[in-house]
Coordinates of C-alpha atoms in Angstrom, one line a residue:
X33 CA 30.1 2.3 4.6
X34 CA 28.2 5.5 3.7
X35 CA 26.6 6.7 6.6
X36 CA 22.9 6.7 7.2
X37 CA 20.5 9.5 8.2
X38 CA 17.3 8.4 9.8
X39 CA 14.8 11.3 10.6
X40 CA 12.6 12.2 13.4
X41 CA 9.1 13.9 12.6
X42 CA 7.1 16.5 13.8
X43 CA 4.1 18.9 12.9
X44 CA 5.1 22.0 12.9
X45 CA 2.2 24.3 11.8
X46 CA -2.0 24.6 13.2
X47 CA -4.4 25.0 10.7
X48 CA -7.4 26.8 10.6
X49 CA -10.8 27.5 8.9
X50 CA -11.1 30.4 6.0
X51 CA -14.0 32.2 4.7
X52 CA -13.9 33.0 0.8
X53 CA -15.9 35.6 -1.0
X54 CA -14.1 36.4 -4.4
X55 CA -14.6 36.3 -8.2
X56 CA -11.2 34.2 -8.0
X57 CA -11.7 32.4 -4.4
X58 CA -8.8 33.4 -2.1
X59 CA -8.2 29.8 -1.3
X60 CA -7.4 29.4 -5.1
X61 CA -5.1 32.0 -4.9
X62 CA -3.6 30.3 -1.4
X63 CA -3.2 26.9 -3.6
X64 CA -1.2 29.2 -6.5
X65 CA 1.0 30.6 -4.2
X66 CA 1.9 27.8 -1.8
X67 CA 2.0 25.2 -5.5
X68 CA 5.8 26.0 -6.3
X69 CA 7.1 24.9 -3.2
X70 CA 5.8 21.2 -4.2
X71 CA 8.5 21.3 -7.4
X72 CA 11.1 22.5 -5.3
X73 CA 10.8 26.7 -5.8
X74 CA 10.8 27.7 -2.7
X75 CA 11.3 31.4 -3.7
X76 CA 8.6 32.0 -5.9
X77 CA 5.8 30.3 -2.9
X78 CA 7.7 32.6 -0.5
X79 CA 7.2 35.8 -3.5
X80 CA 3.8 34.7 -4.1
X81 CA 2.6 34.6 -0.4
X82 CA 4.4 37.8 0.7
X83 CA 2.3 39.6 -2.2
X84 CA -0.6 38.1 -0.5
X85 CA 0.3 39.1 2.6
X86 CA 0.3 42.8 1.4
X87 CA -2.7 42.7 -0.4
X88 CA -4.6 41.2 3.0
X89 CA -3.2 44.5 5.1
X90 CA -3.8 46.8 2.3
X91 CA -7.6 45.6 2.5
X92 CA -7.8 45.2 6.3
X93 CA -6.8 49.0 6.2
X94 CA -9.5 50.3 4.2
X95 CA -11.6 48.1 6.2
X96 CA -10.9 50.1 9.1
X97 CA -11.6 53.2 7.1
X98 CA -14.7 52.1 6.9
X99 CA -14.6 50.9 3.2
X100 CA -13.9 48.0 1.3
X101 CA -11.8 48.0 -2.5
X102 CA -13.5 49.5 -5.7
X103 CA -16.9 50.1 -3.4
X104 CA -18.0 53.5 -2.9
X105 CA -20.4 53.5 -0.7
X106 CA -19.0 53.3 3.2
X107 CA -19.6 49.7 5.5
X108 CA -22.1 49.7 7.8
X109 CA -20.4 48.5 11.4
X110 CA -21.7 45.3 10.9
X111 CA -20.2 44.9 7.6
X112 CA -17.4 46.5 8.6
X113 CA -16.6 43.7 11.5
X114 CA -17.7 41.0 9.1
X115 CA -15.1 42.1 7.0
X116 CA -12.5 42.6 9.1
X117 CA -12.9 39.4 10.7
X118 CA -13.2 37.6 7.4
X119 CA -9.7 39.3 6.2
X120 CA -8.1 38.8 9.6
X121 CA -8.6 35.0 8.8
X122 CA -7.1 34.9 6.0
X123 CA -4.0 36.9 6.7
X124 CA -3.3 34.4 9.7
X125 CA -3.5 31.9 6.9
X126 CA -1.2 33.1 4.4
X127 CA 1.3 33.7 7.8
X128 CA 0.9 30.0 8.9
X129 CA 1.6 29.3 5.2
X130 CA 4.5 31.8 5.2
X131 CA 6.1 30.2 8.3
X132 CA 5.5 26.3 6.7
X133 CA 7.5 27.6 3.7
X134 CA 10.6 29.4 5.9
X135 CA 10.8 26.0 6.8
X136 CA 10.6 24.3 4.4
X137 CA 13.5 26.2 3.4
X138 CA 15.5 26.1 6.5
X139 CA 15.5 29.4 7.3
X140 CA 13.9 28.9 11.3
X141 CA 15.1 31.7 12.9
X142 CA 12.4 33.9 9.9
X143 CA 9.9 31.4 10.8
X144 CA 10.1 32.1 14.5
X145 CA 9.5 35.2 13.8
X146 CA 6.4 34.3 12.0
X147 CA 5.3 32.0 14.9
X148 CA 5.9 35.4 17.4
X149 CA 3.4 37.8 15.3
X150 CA 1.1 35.0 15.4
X151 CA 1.3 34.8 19.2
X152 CA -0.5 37.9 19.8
X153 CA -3.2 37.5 17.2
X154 CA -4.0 34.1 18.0
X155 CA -4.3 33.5 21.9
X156 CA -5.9 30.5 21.6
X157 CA -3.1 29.0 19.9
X158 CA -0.4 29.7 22.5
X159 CA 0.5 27.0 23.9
X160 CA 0.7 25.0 20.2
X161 CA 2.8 28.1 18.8
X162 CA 5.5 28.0 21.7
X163 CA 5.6 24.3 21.3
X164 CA 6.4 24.9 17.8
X165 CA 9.0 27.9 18.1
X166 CA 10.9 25.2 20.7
X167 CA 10.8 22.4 18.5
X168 CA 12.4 25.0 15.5
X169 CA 14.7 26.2 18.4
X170 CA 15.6 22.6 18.9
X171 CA 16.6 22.2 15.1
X172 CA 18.4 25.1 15.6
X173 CA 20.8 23.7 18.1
X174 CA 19.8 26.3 20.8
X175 CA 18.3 23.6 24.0
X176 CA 18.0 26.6 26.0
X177 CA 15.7 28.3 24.5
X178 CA 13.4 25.6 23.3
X179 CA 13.4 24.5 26.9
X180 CA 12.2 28.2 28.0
X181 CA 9.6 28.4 24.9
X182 CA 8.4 24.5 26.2
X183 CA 8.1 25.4 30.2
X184 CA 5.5 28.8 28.4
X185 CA 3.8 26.5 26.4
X186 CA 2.7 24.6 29.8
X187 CA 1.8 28.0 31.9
X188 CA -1.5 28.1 30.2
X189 CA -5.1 29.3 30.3
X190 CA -7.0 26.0 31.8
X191 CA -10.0 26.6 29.1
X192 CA -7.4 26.9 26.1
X193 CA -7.3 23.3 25.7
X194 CA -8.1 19.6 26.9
X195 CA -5.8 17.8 29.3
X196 CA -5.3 15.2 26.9
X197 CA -3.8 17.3 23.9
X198 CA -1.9 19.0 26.8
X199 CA 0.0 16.0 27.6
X200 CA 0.5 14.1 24.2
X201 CA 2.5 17.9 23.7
X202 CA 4.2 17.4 26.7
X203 CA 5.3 13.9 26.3
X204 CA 6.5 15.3 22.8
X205 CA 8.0 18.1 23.8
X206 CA 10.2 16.1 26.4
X207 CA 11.0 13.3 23.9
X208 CA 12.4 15.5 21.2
X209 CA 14.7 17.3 24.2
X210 CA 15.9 14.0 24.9
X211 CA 16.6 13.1 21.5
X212 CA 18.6 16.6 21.4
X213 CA 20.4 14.5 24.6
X214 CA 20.8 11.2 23.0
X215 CA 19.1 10.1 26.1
X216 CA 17.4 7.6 23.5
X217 CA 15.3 5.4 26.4
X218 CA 13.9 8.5 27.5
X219 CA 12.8 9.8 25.0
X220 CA 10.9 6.6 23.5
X221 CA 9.6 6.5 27.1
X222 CA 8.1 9.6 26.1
X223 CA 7.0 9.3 23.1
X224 CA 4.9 6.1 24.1
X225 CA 3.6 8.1 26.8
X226 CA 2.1 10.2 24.0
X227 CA 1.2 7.3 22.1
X228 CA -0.9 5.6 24.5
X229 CA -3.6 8.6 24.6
X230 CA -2.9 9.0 20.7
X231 CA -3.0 5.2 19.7
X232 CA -3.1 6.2 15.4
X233 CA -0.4 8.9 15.5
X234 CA 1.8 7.4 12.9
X235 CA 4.3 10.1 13.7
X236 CA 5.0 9.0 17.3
X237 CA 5.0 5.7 16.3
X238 CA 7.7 6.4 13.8
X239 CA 10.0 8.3 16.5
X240 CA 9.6 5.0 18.8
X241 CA 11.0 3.1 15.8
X242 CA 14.3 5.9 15.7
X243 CA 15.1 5.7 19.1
X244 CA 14.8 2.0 18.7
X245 CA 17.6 2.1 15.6
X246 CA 19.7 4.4 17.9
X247 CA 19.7 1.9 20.9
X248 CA 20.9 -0.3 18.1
X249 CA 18.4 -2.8 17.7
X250 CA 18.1 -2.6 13.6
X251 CA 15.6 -5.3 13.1
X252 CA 13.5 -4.7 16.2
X253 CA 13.3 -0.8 14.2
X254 CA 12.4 -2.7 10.8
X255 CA 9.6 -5.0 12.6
X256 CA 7.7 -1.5 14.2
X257 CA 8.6 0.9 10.9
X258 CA 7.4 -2.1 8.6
X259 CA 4.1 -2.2 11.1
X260 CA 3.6 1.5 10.8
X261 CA 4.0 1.8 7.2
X262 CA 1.4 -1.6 6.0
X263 CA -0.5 -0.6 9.3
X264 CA -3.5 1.7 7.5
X265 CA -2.9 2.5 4.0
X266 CA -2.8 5.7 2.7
X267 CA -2.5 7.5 6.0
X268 CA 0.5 5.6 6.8
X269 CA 2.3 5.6 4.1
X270 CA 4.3 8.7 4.5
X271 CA 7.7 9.8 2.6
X272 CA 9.2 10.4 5.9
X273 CA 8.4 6.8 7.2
X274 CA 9.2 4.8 3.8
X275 CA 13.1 7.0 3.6
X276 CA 13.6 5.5 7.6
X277 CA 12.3 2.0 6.5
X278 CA 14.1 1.3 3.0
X279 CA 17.0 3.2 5.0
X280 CA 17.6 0.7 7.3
X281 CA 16.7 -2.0 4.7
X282 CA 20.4 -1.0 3.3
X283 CA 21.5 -1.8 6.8
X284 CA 20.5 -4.8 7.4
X285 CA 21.3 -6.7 4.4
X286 CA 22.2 -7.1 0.0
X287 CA 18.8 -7.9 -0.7
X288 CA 17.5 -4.2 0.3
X289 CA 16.5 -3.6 -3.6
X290 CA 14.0 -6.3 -3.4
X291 CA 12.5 -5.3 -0.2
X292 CA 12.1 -2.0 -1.5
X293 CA 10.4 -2.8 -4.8
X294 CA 7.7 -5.0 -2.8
X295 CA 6.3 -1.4 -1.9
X296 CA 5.2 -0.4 -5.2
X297 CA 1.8 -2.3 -5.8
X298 CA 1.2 -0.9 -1.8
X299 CA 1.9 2.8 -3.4
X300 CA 0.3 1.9 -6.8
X301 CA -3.0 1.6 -5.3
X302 CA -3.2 3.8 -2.0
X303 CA -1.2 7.5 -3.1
X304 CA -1.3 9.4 -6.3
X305 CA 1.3 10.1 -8.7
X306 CA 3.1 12.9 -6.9
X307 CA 4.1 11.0 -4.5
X308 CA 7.8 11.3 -4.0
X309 CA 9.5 7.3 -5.4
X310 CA 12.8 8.8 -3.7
X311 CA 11.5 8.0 -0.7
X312 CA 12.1 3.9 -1.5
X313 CA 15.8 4.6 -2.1
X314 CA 15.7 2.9 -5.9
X315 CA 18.9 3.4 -7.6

């Protein structure tokens, strides 16, 4: 028998606000470069954003000067730190972007050192971007250093964050080590620990069902992924999710085909058409 990948999820990116002012909005041009990567061209989104990203510091430096592009006249200083502000934002956005791409590509160790520019420009966000450099360090193989990056995210400024975000990223953090482990029990332990302050987090609820298939119970896995994924249409019904469901559904038994196919009128009327059919396993 063929074996069988199930796949544990996590986010790996914070988002955040930007302020447009453009003939051609600079969100639109965001959406044109990050498009390709949704067809597969990973390259061209990873050509189109770096060309962003040197436009942003090109302007940000005559900002500084004291001017803006194709203006003659000189900023006043509280044009000047509007500006500056406004283009900051958006170069941290097209370097989230950036980083989502390297990823997408599997190219972690470039990511991470997206993630480590971000560090000092966003100090707000430390705690989430260490998280995320371990978890990549964790997909890397290297348990060391996404232990080290995990024990920084928690020495933290006590105004950064709530408690309770602090500990659902805890309790994450610890199961996905123990799922480096195959300490399987543990790390369901902790991801229900995050699950009881995050009671909709479809994610967490998936990596319960994982640890369940890896314990072996197959149909006890099928009972909570087929929970999660009928649980609240569209939000739940996630590529990710549907690939572990119809995945054990070739497990269990010959009549996987059928099972699979009773998802389409669930799709037809809760996601659009670019939603990946893959993801149901249809041969």
């Amino acid at each position: 028998m063929a074996a069988t990948r199930v796949f544990f999820q996590f986010v790996v990116h914070p988002s955040l606000p930007i302020l447009l002012s453009s003939m051609v909005p600079f969100s639109m041009r965001l959406l044109h470069a990050q498009l390709p990567v949704l067809t597969g061209n990973h390259q061209l989104s990873l050509d189109r954003l770096c060309q962003l990203q040197h436009t942003c510091h090109q302007v940000l430096s005559e900002v500084r000067r004291g001017y803006l592009p194709f203006v003659t006249e000189p900023l006043t200083p509280e044009d000047q730190q509007v500006a500056e502000t406004l283009w900051m934002e958006r170069l941290t956005r097209v370097k989230f972007c950036l980083a989502n791409t390297l990823v997408a590509m599997q190219d972690y160790l470039l990511a991470v050192e997206v993630y480590e520019g971000l560090l000092e420009e966003l100090p707000g966000l430390r705690s989430q971007l260490l998280s995320v450099m371990g978890r990549l360090h964790l997909t890397l193989g290297d348990l060391p250093s996404a232990q080290t990056l995990f024990s920084l995210a928690e020495d933290r400024d006590e105004k950064e964050e709530g408690e309770e975000e602090r500990m659902v990223r805890t309790h994450i953090n610890q199961g996905l080590v123990n799922v480096f482990l195959c300490h399987w029990q543990l790390a369901k332990d902790s991801f229900e620990s995050a699950l009881q302050l995050e009671p909709t987090n479809t994610t967490l609820k998936n990596n319960i069902a994982v640890c369940t298939f890896y314990q072996g119970y197959l149909k006890e896995c099928i009972r909570e992924l087929e929970g999660v994924v009928r649980w609240s249409p569209p939000s739940s019904l996630q590529p990710a999710l549907l690939t572990n469901l119809t995945a054990t559904y070739d497990l269990e038994s010959s009549s996987a085909h059928s099972k699979k196919l009773s998802f389409l009128p669930l799709l037809g009327q809760h996601v659009g058409e670019g939603f990946p059919l893959s993801s149901l396993g249809l041969r």
